[in-house]
mmCIF file of C-alpha atoms and ligand atoms in Angstrom:
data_model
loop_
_atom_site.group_PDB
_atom_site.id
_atom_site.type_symbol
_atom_site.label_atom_id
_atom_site.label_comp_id
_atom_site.label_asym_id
_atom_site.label_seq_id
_atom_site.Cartn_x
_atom_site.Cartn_y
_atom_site.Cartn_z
ATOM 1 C CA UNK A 1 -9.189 -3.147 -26.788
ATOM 2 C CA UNK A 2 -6.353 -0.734 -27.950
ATOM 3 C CA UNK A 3 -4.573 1.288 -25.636
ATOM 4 C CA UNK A 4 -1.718 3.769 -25.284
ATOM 5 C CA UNK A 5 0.220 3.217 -21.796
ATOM 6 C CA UNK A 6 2.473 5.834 -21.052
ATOM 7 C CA UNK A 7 4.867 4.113 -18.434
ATOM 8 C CA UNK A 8 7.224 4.962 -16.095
ATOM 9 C CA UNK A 9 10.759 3.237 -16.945
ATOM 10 C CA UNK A 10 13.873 4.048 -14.457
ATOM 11 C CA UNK A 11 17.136 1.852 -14.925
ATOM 12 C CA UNK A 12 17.893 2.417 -11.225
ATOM 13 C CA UNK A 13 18.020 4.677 -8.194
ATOM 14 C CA UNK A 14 20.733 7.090 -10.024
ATOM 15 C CA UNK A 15 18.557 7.222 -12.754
ATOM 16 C CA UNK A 16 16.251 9.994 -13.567
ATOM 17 C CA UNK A 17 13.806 8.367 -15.464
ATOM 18 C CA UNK A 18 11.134 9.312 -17.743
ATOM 19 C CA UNK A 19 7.577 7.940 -19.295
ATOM 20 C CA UNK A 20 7.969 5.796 -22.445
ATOM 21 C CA UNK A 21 4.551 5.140 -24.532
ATOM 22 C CA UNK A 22 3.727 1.863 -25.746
ATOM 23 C CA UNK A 23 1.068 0.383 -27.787
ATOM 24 C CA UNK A 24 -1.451 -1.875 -25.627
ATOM 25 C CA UNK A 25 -3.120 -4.289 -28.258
ATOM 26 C CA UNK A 26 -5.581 -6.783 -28.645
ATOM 27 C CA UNK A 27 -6.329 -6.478 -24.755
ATOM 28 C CA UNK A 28 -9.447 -8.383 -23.383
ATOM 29 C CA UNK A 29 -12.046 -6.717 -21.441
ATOM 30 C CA UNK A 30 -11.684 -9.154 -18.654
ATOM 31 C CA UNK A 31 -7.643 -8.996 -18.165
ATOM 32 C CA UNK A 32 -6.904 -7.627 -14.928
ATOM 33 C CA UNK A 33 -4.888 -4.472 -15.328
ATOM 34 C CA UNK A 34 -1.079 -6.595 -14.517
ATOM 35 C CA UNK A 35 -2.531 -9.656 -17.079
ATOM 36 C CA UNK A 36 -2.410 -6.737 -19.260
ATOM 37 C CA UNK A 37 1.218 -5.695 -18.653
ATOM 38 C CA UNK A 38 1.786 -9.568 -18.708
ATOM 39 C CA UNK A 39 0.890 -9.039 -22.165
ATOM 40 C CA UNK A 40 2.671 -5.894 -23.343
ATOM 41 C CA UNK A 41 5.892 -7.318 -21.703
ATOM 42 C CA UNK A 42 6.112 -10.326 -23.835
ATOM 43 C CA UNK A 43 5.744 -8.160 -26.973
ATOM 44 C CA UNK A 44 8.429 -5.887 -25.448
ATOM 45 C CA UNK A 45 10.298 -9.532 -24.807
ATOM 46 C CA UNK A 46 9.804 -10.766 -28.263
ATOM 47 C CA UNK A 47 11.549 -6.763 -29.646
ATOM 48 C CA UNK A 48 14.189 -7.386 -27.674
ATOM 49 C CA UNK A 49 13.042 -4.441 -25.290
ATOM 50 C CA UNK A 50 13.913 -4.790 -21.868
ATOM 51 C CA UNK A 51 10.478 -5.705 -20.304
ATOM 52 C CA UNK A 52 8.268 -3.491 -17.504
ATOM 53 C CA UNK A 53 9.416 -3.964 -13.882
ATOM 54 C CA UNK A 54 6.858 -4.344 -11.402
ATOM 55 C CA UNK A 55 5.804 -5.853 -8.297
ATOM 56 C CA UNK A 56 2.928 -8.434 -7.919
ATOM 57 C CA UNK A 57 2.865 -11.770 -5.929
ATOM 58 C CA UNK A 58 -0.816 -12.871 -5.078
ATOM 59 C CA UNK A 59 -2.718 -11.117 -7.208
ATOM 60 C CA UNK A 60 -6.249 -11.404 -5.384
ATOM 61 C CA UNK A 61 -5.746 -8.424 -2.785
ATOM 62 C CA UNK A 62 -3.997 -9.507 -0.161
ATOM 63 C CA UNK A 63 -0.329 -9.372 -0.540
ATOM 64 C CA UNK A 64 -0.027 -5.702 -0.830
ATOM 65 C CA UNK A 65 2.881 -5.739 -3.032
ATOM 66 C CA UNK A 66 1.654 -4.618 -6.588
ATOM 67 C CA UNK A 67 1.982 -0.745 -6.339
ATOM 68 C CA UNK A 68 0.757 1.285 -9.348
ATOM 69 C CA UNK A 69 -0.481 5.020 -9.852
ATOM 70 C CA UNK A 70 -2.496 4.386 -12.788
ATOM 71 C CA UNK A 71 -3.811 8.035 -14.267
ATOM 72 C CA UNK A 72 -2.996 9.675 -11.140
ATOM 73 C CA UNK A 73 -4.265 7.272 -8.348
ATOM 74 C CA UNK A 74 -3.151 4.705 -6.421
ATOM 75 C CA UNK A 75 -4.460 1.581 -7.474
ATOM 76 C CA UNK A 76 -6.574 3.411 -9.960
ATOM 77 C CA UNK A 77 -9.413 5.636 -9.839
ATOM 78 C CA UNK A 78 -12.323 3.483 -11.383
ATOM 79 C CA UNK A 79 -12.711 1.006 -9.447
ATOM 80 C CA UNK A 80 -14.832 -1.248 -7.029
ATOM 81 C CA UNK A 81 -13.926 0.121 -3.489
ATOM 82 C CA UNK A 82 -12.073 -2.523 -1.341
ATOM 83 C CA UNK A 83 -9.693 -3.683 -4.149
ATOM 84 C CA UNK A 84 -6.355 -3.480 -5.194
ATOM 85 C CA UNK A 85 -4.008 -3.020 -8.677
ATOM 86 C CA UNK A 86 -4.738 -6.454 -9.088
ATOM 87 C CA UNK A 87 -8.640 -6.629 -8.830
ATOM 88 C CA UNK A 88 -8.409 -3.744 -11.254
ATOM 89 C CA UNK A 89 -10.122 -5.531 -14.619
ATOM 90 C CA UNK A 90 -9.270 -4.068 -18.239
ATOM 91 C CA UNK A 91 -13.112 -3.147 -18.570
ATOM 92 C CA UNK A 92 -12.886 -0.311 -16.848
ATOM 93 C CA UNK A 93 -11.078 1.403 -19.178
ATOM 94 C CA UNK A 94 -11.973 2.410 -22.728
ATOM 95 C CA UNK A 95 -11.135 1.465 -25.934
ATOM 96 C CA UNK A 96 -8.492 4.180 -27.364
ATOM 97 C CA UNK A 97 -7.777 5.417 -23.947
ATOM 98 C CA UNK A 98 -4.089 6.552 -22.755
ATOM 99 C CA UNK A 99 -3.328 5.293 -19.828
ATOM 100 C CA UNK A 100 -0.281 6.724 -17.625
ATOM 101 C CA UNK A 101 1.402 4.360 -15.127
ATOM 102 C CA UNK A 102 3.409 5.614 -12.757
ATOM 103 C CA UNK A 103 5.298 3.534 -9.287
ATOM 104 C CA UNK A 104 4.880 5.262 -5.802
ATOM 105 C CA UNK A 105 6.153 8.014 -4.781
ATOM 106 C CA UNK A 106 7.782 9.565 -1.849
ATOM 107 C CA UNK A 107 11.174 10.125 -0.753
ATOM 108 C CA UNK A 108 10.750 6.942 1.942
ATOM 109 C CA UNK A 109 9.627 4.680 -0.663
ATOM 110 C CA UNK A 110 12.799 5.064 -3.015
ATOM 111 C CA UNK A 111 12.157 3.843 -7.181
ATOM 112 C CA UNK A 112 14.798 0.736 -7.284
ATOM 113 C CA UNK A 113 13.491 0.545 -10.566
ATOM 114 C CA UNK A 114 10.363 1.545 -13.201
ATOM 115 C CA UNK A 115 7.512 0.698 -10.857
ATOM 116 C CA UNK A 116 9.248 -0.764 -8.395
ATOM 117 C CA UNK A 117 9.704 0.801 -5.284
ATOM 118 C CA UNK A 118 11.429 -0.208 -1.881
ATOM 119 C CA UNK A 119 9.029 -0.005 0.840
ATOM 120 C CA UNK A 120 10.978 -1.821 3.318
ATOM 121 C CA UNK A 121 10.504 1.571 5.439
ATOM 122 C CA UNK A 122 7.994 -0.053 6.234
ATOM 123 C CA UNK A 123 9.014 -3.496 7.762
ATOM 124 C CA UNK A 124 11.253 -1.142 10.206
ATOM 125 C CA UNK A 125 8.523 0.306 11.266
ATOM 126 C CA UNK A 126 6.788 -2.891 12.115
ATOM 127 C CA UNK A 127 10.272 -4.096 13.452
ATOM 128 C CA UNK A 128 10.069 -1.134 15.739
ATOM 129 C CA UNK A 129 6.895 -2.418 18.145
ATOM 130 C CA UNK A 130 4.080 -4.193 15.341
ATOM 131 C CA UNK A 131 4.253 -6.838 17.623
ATOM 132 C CA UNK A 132 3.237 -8.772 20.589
ATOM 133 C CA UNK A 133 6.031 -10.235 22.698
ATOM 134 C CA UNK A 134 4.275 -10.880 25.925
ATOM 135 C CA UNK A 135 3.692 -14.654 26.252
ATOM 136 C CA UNK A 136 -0.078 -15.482 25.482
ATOM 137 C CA UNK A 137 0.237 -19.399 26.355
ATOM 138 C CA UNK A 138 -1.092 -21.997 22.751
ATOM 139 C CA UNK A 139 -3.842 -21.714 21.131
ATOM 140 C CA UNK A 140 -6.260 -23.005 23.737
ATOM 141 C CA UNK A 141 -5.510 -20.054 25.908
ATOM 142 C CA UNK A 142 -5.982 -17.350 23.127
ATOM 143 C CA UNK A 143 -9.186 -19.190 22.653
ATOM 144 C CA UNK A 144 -10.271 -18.828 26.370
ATOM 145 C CA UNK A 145 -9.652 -15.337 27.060
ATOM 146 C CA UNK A 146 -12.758 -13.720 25.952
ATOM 147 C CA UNK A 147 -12.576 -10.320 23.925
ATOM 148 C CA UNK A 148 -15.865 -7.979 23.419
ATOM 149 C CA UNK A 149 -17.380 -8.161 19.888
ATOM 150 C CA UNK A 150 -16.673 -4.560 19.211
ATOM 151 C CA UNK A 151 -12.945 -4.549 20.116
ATOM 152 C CA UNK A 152 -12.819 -8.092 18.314
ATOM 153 C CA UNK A 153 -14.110 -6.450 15.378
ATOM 154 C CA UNK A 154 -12.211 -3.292 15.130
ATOM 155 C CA UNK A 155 -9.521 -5.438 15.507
ATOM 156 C CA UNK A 156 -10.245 -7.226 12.538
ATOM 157 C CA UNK A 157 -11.220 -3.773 10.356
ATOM 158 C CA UNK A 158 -7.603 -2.544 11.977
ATOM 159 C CA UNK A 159 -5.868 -5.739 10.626
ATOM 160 C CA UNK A 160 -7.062 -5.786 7.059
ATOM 161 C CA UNK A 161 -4.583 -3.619 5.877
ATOM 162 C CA UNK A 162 -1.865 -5.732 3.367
ATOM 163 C CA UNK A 163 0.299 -2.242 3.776
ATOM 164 C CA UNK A 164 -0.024 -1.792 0.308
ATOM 165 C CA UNK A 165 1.417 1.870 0.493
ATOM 166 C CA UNK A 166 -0.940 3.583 -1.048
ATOM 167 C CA UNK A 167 -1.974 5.807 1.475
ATOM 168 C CA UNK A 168 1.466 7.103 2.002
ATOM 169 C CA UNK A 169 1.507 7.983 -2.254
ATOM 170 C CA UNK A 170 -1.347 9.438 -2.247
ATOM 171 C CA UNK A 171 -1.596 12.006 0.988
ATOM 172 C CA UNK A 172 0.694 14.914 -0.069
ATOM 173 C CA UNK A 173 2.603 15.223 2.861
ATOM 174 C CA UNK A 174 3.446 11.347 2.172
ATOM 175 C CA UNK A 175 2.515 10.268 5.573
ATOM 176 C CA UNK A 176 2.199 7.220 6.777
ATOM 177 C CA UNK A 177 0.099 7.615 9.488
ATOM 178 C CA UNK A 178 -3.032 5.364 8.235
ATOM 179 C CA UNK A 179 -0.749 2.373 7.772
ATOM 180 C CA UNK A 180 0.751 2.837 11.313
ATOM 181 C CA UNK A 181 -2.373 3.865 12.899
ATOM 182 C CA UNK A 182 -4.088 0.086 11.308
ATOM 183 C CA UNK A 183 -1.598 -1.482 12.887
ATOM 184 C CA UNK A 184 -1.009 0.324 16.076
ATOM 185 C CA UNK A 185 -4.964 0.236 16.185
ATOM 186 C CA UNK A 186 -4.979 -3.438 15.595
ATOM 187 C CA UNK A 187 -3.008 -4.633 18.797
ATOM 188 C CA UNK A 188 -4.208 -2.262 21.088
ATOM 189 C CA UNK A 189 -7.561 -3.839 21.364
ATOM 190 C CA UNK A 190 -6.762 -6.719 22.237
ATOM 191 C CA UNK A 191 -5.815 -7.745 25.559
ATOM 192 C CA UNK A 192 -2.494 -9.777 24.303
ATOM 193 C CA UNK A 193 -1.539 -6.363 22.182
ATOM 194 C CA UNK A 194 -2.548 -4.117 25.123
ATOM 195 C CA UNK A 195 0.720 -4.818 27.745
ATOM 196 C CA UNK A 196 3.005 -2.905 25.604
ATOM 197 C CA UNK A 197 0.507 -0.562 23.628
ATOM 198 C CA UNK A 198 2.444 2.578 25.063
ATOM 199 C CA UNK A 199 5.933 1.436 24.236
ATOM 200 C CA UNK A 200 4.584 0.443 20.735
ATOM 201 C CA UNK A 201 3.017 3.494 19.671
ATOM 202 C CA UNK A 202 6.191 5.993 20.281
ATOM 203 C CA UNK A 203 8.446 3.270 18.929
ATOM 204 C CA UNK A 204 6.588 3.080 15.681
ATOM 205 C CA UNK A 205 5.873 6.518 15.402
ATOM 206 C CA UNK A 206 9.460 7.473 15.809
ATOM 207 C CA UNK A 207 10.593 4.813 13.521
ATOM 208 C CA UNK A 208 7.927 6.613 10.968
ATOM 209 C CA UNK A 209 9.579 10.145 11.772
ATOM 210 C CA UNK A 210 12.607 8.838 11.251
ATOM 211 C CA UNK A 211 11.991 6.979 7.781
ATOM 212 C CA UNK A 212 11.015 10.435 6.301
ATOM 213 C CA UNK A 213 7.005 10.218 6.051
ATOM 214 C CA UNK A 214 5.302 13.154 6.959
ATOM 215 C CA UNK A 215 2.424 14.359 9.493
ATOM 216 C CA UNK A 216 -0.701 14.447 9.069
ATOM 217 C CA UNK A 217 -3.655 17.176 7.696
ATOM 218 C CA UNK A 218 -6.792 15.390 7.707
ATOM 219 C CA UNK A 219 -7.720 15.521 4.293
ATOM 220 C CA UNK A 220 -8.123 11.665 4.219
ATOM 221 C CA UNK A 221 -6.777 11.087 0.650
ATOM 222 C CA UNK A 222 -5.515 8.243 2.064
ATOM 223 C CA UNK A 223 -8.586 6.488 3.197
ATOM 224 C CA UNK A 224 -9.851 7.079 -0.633
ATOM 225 C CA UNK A 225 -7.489 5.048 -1.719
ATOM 226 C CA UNK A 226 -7.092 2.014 0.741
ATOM 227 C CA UNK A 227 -7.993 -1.053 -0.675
ATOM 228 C CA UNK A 228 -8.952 -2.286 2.308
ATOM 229 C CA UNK A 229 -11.073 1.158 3.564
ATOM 230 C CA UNK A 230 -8.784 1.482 6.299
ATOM 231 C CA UNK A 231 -10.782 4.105 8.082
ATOM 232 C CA UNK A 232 -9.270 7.476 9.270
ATOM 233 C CA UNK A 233 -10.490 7.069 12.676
ATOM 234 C CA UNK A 234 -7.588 4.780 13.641
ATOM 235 C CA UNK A 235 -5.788 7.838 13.418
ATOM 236 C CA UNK A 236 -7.431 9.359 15.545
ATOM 237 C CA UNK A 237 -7.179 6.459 17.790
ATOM 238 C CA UNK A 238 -3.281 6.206 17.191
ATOM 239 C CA UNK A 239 -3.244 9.894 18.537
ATOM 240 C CA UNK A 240 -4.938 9.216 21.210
ATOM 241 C CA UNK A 241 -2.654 5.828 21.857
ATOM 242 C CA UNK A 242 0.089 8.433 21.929
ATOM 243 C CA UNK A 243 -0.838 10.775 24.238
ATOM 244 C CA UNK A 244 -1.379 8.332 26.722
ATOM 245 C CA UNK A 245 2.061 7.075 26.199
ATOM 246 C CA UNK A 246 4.905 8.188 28.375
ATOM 247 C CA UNK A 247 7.318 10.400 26.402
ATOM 248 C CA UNK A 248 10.513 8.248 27.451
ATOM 249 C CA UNK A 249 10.413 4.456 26.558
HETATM 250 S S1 SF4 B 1 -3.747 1.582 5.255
HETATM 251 FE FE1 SF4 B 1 -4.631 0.893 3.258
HETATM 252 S S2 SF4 B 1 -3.441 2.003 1.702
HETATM 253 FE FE2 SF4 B 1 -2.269 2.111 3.622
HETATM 254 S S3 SF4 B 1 -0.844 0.384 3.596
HETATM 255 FE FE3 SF4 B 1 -2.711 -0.329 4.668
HETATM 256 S S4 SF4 B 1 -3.977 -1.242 3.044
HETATM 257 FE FE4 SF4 B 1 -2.434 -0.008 1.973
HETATM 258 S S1 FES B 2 -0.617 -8.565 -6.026
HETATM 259 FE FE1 FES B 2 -1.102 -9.032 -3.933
HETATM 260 S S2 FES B 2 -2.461 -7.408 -3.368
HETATM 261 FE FE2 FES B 2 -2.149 -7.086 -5.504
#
């Protein structure tokens, strides 16, 4: 395949950036969409052209960190549901297509450079009360306190998320409210996550305010594009969390 990538380069935070086009060539069908900027980096390499900068680490959906708006979507449009960037495979595409690549974007997930964001909003809002910090004994214990099958799985559909970001680049208001509903969701089912569940919920959703994101209008872009179908009803959980929750903690 041939292809025409028009990428997003940015020397740093100052700078203003702008797309560049480059040619995409000789590109297998069955490279996944960052084997493919593998590729077009060591030609850039070999020029003597400063090569793309982007984020990846595991590279089989789980790590969260690779973080591309590919044609206007986070993660990419065309692909199988539950899978990220990196699960995205070159034969989705077609041959002769232009492809735009852009990085995240939203004023709490700053560009430090091309498509490379800093998202470590986030980690302050886990720092803030994604936690348990009650003591729940070893691993015996855990395994003797018994937890109902539903709670035990909406735990688990809670705790899928790799907080990825993408719901927060694709909702227009850039909230973050499906990322800190998964996890605020997550702990309080379960009877270890419940003993702080109302500190946990203002903390995090102050920490949220306070990192820039914004609110909520139920238009669920961001459960489009979740790679792990993080389901909009965990906001509607985390509201409910939050309500319950005294207003001083
Ligand atoms: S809720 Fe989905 S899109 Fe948002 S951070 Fe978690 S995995 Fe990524
Ligand atoms: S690189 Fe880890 S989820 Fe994509």
């Amino acid at each position: 395949m041939n292809l025409t990538l028009k990428v997003w380069r940015q020397k740093n935070g100052q700078d203003q950036g702008r797309l560049e086009s480059y040619e995409a060539q000789n590109i297998s069908p069955d490279m996944s969409f960052l084997e493919m900027l593998d590729v077009v980096n060591e030609g850039l390499t070999q020029q003597g052209v400063e090569p793309i900068a982007f984020d990846s680490d595991c590279r089989e959906g789980i790590c969260g960190m690779c973080s591309l708006v590919i044609n206007g979507v986070p993660h990419g449009a065309d692909r199988e549901s539950g899978t990220a960037t990196c699960q995205l495979h070159m034969r989705r595409f077609k041959d002769g297509e232009t492809i735009t690549i852009e990085p995240w974007r939203a004023q709490a997930f700053p560009v430090l450079k091309d498509l490379v964001c800093n998202r470590s909003s986030f980690d302050r809002i886990i720092a803030a009360g994604g936690f348990v910090s009650v003591d729940t004994g070893g691993t015996p214990d855990a395994n003797t306190l018994p937890i109902g099958k539903n709670a035990a799985d909406r735990a688990m559909d809670a705790a899928a998320c790799i907080g990825c970001g993408a719901c927060v680049a694709a909702c227009k208001n850039a909230s973050a409210m499906l990322f800190v509903s998964a996890k605020v969701s997550h702990l309080a089912q379960l009877p270890q996550g419940k003993v702080e569940a109302k500190d946990r919920v203002r903390k995090m959703v102050a920490q949220m305010d306070a990192e820039g994101f914004g609110n909520c209008s139920n238009q669920s872009e961001c459960e489009a594009v979740c790679p792990k179908e993080i389901s909009v009803d965990f906001i509607a959980q985390m509201n409910r969390e939050y309500l319950k929750s005294p207003r001083e903690v």
